[in-house]
PDB file of C-alpha atoms in Angstrom:
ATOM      1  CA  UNK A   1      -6.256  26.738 -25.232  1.00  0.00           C
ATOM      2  CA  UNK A   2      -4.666  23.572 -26.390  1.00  0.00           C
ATOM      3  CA  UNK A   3      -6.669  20.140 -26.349  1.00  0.00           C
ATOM      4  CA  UNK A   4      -5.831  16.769 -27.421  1.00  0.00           C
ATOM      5  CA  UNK A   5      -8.383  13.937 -28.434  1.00  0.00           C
ATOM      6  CA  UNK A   6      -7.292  10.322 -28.637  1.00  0.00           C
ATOM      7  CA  UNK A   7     -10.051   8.624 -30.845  1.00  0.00           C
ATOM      8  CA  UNK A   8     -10.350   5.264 -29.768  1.00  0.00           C
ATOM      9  CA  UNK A   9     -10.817   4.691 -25.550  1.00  0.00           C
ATOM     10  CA  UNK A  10     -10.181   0.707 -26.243  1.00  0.00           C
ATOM     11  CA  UNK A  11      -8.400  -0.967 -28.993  1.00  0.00           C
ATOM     12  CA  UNK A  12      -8.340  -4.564 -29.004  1.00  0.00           C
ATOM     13  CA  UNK A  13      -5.870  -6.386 -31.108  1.00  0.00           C
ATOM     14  CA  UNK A  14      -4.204 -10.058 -31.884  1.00  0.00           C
ATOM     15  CA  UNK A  15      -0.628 -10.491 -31.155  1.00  0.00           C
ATOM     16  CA  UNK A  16       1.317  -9.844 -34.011  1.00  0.00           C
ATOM     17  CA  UNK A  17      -0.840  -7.642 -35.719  1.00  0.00           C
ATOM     18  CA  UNK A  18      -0.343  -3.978 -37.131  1.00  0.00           C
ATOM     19  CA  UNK A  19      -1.871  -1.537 -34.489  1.00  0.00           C
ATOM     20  CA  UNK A  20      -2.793   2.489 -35.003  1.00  0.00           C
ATOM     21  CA  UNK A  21      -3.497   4.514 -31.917  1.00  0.00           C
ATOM     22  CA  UNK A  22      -5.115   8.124 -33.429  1.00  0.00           C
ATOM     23  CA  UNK A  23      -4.829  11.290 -31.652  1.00  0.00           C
ATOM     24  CA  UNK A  24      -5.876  14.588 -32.881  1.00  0.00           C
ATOM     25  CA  UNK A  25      -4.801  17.867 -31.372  1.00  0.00           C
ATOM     26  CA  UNK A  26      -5.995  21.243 -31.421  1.00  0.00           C
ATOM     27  CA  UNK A  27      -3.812  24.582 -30.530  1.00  0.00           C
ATOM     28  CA  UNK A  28      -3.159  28.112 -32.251  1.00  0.00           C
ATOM     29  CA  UNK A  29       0.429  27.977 -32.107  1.00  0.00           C
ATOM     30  CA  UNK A  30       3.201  25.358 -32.702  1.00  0.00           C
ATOM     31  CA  UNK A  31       3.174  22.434 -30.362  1.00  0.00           C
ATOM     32  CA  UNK A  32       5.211  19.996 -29.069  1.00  0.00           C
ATOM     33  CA  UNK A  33       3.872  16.189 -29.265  1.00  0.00           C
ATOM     34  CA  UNK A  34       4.643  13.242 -26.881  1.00  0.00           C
ATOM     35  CA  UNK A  35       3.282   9.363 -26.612  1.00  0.00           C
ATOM     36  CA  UNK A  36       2.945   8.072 -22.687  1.00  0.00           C
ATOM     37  CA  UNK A  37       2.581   4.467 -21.577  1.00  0.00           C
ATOM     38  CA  UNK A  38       1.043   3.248 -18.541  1.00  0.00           C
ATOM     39  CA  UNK A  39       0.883  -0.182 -17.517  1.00  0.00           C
ATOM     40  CA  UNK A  40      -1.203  -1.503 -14.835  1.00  0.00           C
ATOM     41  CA  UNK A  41      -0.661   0.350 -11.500  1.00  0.00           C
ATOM     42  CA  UNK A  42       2.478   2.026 -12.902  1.00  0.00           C
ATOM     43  CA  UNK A  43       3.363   5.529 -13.477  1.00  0.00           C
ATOM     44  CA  UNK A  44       3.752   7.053 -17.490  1.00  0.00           C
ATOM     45  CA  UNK A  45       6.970   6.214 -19.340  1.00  0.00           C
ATOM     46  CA  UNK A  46       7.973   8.303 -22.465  1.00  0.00           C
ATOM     47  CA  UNK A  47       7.296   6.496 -25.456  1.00  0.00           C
ATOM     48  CA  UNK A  48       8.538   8.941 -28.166  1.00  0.00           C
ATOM     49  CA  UNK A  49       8.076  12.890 -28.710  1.00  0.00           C
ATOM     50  CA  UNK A  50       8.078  14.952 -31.472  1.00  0.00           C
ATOM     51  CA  UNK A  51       9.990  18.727 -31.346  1.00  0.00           C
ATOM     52  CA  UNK A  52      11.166  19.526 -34.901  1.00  0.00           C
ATOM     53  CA  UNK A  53      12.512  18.315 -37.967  1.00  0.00           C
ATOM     54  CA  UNK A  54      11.701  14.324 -39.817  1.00  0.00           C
ATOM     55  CA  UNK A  55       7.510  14.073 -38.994  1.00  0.00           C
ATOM     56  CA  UNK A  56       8.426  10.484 -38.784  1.00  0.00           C
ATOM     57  CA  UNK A  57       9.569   9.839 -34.765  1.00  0.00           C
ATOM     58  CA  UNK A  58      10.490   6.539 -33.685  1.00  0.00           C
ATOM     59  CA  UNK A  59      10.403   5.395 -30.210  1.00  0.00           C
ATOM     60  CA  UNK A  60      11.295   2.692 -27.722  1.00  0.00           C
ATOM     61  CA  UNK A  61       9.685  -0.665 -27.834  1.00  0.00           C
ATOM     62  CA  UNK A  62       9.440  -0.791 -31.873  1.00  0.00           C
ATOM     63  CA  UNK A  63       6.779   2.213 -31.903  1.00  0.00           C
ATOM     64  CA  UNK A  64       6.966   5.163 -33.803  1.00  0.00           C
ATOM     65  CA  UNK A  65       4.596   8.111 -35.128  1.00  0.00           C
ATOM     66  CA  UNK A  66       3.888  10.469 -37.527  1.00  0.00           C
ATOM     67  CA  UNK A  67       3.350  13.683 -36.568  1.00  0.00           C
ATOM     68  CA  UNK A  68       1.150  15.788 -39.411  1.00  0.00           C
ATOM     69  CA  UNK A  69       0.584  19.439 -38.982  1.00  0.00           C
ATOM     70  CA  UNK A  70      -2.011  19.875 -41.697  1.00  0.00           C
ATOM     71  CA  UNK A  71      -4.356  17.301 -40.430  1.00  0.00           C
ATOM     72  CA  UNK A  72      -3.213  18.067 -36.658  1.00  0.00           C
ATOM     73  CA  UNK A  73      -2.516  14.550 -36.136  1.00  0.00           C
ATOM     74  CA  UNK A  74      -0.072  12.543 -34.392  1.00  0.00           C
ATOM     75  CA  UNK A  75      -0.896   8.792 -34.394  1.00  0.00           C
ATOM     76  CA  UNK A  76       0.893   6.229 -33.031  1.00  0.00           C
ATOM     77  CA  UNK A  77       1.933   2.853 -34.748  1.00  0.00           C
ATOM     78  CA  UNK A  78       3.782  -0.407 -34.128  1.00  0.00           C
ATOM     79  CA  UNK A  79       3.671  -2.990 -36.743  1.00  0.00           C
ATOM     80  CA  UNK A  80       3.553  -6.235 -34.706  1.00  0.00           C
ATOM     81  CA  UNK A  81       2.193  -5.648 -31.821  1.00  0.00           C
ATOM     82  CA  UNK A  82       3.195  -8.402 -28.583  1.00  0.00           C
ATOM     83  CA  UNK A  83       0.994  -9.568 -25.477  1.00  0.00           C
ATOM     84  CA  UNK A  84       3.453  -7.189 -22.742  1.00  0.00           C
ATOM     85  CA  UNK A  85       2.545  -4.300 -25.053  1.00  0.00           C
ATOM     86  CA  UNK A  86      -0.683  -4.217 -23.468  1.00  0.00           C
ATOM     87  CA  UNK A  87      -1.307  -0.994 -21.632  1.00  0.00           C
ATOM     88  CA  UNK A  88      -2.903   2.215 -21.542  1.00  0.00           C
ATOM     89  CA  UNK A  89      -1.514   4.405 -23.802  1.00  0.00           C
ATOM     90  CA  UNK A  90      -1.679   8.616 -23.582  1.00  0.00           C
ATOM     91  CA  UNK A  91      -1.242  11.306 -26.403  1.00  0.00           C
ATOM     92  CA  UNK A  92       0.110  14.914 -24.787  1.00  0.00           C
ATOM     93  CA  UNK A  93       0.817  18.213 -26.437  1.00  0.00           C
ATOM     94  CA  UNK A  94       2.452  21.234 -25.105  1.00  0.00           C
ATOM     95  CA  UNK A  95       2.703  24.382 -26.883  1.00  0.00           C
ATOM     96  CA  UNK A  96       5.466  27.051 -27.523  1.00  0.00           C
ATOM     97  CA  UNK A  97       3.577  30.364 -25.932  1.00  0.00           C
ATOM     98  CA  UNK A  98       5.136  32.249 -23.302  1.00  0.00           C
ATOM     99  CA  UNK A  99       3.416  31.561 -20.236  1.00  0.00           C
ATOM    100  CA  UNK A 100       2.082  27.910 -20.924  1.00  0.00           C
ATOM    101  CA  UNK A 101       6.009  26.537 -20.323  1.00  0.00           C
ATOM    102  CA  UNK A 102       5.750  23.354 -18.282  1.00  0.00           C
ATOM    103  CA  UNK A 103       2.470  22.300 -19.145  1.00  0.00           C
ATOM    104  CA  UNK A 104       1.107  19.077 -21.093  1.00  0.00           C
ATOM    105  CA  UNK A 105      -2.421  18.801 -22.130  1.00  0.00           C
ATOM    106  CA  UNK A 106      -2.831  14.878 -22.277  1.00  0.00           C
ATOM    107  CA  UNK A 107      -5.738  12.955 -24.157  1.00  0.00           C
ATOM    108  CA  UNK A 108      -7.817  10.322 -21.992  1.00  0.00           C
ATOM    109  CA  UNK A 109      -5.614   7.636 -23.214  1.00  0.00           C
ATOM    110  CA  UNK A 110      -6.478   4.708 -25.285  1.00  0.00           C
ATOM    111  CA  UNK A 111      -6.304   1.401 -23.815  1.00  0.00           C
ATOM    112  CA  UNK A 112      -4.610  -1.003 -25.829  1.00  0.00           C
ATOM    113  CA  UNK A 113      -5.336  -4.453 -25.269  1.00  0.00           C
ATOM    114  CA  UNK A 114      -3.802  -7.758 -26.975  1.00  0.00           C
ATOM    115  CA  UNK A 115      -4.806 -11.234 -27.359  1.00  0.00           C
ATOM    116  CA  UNK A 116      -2.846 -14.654 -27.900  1.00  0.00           C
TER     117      UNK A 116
ATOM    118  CA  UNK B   1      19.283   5.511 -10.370  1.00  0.00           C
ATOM    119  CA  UNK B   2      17.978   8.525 -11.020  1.00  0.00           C
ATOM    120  CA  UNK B   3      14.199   8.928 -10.631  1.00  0.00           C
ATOM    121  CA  UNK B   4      10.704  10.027  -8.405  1.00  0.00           C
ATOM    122  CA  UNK B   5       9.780   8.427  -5.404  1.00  0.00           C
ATOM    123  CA  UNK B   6       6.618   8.641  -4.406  1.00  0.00           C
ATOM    124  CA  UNK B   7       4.809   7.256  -1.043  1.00  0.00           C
ATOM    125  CA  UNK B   8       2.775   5.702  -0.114  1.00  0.00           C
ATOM    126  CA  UNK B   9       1.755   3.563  -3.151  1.00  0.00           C
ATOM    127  CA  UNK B  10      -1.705   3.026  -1.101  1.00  0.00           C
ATOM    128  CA  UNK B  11      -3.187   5.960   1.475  1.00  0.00           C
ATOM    129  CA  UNK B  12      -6.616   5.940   3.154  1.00  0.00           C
ATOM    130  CA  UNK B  13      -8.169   8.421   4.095  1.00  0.00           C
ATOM    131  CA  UNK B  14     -11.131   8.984   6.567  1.00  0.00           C
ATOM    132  CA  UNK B  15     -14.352  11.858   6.555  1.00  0.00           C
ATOM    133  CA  UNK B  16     -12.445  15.382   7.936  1.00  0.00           C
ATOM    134  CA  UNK B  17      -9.358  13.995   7.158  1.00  0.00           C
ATOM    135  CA  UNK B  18      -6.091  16.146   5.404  1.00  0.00           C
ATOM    136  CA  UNK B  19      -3.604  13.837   4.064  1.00  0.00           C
ATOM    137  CA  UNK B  20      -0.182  14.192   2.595  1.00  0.00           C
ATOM    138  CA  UNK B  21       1.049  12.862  -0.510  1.00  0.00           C
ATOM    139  CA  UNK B  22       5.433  12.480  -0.394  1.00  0.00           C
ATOM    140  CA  UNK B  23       6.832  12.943  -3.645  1.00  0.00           C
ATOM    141  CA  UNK B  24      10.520  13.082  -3.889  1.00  0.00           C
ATOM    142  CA  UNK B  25      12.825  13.255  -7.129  1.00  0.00           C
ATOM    143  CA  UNK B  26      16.594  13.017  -7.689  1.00  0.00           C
ATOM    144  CA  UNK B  27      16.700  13.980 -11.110  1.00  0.00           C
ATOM    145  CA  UNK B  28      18.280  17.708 -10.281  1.00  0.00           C
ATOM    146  CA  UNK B  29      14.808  18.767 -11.992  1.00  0.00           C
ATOM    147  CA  UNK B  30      13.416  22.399 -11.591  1.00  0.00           C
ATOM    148  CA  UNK B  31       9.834  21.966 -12.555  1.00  0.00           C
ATOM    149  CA  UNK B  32       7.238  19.919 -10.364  1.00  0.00           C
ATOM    150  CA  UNK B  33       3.462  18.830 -10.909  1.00  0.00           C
ATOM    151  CA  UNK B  34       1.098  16.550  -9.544  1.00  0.00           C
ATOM    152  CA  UNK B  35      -1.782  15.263 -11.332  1.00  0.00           C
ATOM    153  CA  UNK B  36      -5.139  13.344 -10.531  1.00  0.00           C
ATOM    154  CA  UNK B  37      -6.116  10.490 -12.695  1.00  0.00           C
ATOM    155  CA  UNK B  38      -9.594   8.920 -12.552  1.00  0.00           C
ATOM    156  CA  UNK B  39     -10.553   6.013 -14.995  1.00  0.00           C
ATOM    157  CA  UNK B  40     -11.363   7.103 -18.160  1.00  0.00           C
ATOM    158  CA  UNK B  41     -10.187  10.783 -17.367  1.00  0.00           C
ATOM    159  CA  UNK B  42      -7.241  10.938 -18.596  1.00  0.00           C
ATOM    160  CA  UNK B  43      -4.402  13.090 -16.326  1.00  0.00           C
ATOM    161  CA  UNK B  44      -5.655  16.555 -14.560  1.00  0.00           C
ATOM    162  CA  UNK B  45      -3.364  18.848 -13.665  1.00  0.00           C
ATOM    163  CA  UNK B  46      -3.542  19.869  -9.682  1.00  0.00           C
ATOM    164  CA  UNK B  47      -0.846  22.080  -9.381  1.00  0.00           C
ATOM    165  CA  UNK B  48       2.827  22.816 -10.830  1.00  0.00           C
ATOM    166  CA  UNK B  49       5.938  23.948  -9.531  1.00  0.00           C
ATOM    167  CA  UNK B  50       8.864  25.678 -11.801  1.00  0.00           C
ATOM    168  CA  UNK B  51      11.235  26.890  -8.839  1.00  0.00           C
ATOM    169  CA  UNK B  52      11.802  26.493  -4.942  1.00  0.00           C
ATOM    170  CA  UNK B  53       9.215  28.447  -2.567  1.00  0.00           C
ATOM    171  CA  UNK B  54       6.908  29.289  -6.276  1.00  0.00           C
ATOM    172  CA  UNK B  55       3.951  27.046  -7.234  1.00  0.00           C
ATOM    173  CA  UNK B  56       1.022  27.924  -9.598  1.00  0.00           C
ATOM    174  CA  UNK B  57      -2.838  26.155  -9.665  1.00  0.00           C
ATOM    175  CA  UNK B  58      -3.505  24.014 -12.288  1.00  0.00           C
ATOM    176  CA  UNK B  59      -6.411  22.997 -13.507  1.00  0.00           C
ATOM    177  CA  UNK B  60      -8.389  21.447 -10.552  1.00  0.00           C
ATOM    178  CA  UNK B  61      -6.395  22.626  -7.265  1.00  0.00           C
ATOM    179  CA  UNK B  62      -9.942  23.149  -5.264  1.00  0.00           C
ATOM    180  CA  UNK B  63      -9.511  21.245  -2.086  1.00  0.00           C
ATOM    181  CA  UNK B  64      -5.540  20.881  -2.219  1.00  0.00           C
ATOM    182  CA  UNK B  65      -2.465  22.089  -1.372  1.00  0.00           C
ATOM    183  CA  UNK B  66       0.989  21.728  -1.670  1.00  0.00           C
ATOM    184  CA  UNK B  67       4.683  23.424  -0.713  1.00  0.00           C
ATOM    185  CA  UNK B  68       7.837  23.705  -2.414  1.00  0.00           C
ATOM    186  CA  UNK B  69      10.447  24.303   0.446  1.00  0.00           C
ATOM    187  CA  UNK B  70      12.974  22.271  -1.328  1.00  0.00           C
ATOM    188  CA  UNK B  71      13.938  21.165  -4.873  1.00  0.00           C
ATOM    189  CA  UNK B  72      13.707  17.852  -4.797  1.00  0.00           C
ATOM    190  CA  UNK B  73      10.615  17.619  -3.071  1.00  0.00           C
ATOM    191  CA  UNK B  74       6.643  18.710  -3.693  1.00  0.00           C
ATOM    192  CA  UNK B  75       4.204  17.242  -0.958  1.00  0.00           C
ATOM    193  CA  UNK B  76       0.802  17.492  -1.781  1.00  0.00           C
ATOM    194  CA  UNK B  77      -2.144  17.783   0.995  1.00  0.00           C
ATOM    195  CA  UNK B  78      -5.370  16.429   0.396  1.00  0.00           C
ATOM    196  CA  UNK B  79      -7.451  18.575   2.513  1.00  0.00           C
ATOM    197  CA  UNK B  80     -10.823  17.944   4.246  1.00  0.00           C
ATOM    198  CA  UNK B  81     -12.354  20.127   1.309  1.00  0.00           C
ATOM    199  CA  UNK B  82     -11.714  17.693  -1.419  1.00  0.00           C
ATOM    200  CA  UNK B  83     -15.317  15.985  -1.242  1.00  0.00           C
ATOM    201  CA  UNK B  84     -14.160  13.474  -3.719  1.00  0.00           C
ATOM    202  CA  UNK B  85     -11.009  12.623  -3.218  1.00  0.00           C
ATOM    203  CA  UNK B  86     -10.664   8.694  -4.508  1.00  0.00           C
ATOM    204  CA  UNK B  87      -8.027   8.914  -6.890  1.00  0.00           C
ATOM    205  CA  UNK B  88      -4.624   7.654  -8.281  1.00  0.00           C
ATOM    206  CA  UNK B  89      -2.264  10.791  -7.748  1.00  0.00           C
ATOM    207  CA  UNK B  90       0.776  11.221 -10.214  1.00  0.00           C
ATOM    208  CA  UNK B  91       3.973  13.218  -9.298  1.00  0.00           C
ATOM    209  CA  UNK B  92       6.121  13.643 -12.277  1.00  0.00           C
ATOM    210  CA  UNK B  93       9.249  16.400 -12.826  1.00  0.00           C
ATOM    211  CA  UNK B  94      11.017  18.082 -16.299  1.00  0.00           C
ATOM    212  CA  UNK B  95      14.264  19.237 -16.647  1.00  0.00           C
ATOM    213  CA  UNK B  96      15.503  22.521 -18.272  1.00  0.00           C
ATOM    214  CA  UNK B  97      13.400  25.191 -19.418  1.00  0.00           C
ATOM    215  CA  UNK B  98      10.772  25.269 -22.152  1.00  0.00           C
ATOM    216  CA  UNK B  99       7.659  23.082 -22.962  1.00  0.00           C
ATOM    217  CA  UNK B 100       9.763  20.765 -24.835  1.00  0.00           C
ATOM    218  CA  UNK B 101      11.491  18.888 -21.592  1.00  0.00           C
ATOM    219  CA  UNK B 102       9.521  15.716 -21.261  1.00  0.00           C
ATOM    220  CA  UNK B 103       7.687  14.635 -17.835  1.00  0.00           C
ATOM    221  CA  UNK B 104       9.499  11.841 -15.687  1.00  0.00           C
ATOM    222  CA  UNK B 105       6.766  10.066 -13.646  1.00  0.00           C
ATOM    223  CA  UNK B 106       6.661   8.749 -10.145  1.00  0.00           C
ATOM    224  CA  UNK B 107       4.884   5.348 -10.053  1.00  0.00           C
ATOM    225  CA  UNK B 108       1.929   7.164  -8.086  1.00  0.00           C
ATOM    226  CA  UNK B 109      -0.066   7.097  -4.658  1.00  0.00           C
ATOM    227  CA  UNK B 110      -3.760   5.334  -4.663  1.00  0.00           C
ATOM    228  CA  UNK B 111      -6.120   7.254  -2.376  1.00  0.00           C
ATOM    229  CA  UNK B 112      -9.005   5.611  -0.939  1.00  0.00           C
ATOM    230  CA  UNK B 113     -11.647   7.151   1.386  1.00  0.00           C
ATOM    231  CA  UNK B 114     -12.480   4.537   4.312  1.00  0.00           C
TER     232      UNK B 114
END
């Protein structure tokens, strides 16, 4: 079975500041890799995703991430962050085995807060 | 525009009550799910739909129910057997075929218990 960990629940930051949001996954077969945000009382928008090809994804709202197999890692990243990029933010990874089609595995999400 | 509809954006519910989530999409998508999210919890996985009339369980589908009569639709009942059932409920939808279609989200339904 696949599972993904995001390793931080909160992350404060300052505005304009680098931010990393880490998220480890574990599966036995190649995955697929995709970054959710959720703002307040708001469903999940796409962020980014990662099928094949450049490890380096880049995504809406200046974020990107870097997906690496050996580590099993897919963080996040945005290197100035702003006050409306405060949110909740969830890691998800679905896998390539017959049978599992559909399905995301998401972490617990990482709540990303910034301050003025 | 394109996207899932979901109602009502608040729901209460009372003791020995079933309840019914709408969830309606006009995306022309195949696949279906609902999830439950509780604070902290991350999303859960209730149950999934791939094609009219066929739904599967997912990971927590004790004490709920759902159809899939039409496409662009996938109702979910909260049933009198979900002892907890305080929760902000998720409908989402993928395109295509194959794990690698990304989810399109509904701006969810937040269930209360009077």
């Amino acid at each position: 079975a696949q599972s993904v960990t995001q390793l931080d629940s909160q992350v404060p930051v300052f505005e304009e500041a680098p931010v990393e949001l880490r998220c480890n996954y574990s599966s036995s077969v190649s995955v697929y890799l995709f970054w959710y945000v959720q703002y307040p009382n708001q469903g999940l928008q796409l962020l980014l995703k990662y099928l094949s090809g450049s490890t380096l994804v880049k995504g809406i709202n200046g974020f990107e991430a870097e997906f690496n197999k050996s580590q099993t890692s897919f963080h996040l990243r945005k290197p100035s962050v702003h006050i409306s990029d405060t949110a909740e933010y969830f890691c998800a990874v679905s896998d390539l085995r017959g049978g599992s089609n559909y399905k995301l595995t998401f972490g617990k999400g990482t709540l990303l807060t910034v301050n003025p | 525009d394109g996207g899932i509809t979901q109602s009502p954006k608040y729901l209460f519910r009372k003791e020995g009550q079933n309840v019914t989530l709408s969830c309606e999409q006009n995306l022309n998508h195949d696949a279906m799910y609902w999830y439950r999210q509780d604070p902290g919890q991350g999303l859960r996985l209730i149950y999934y739909s791939q094609i009219v009339n066929d739904f599967q369980k997912g990971d927590i589908a004790e004490g709920y129910s759902v159809s899939r009569e039409k496409k662009e639709s996938f109702p979910l009942t909260v049933t009198s057997a979900q002892k907890n059932p305080t929760a902000f409920y998720l409908c989402a939808s993928s395109g295509g075929t194959g794990s690698s279609q990304p989810q399109h989200f509904g701006d969810g339904t937040r269930l209360s218990i009077l």
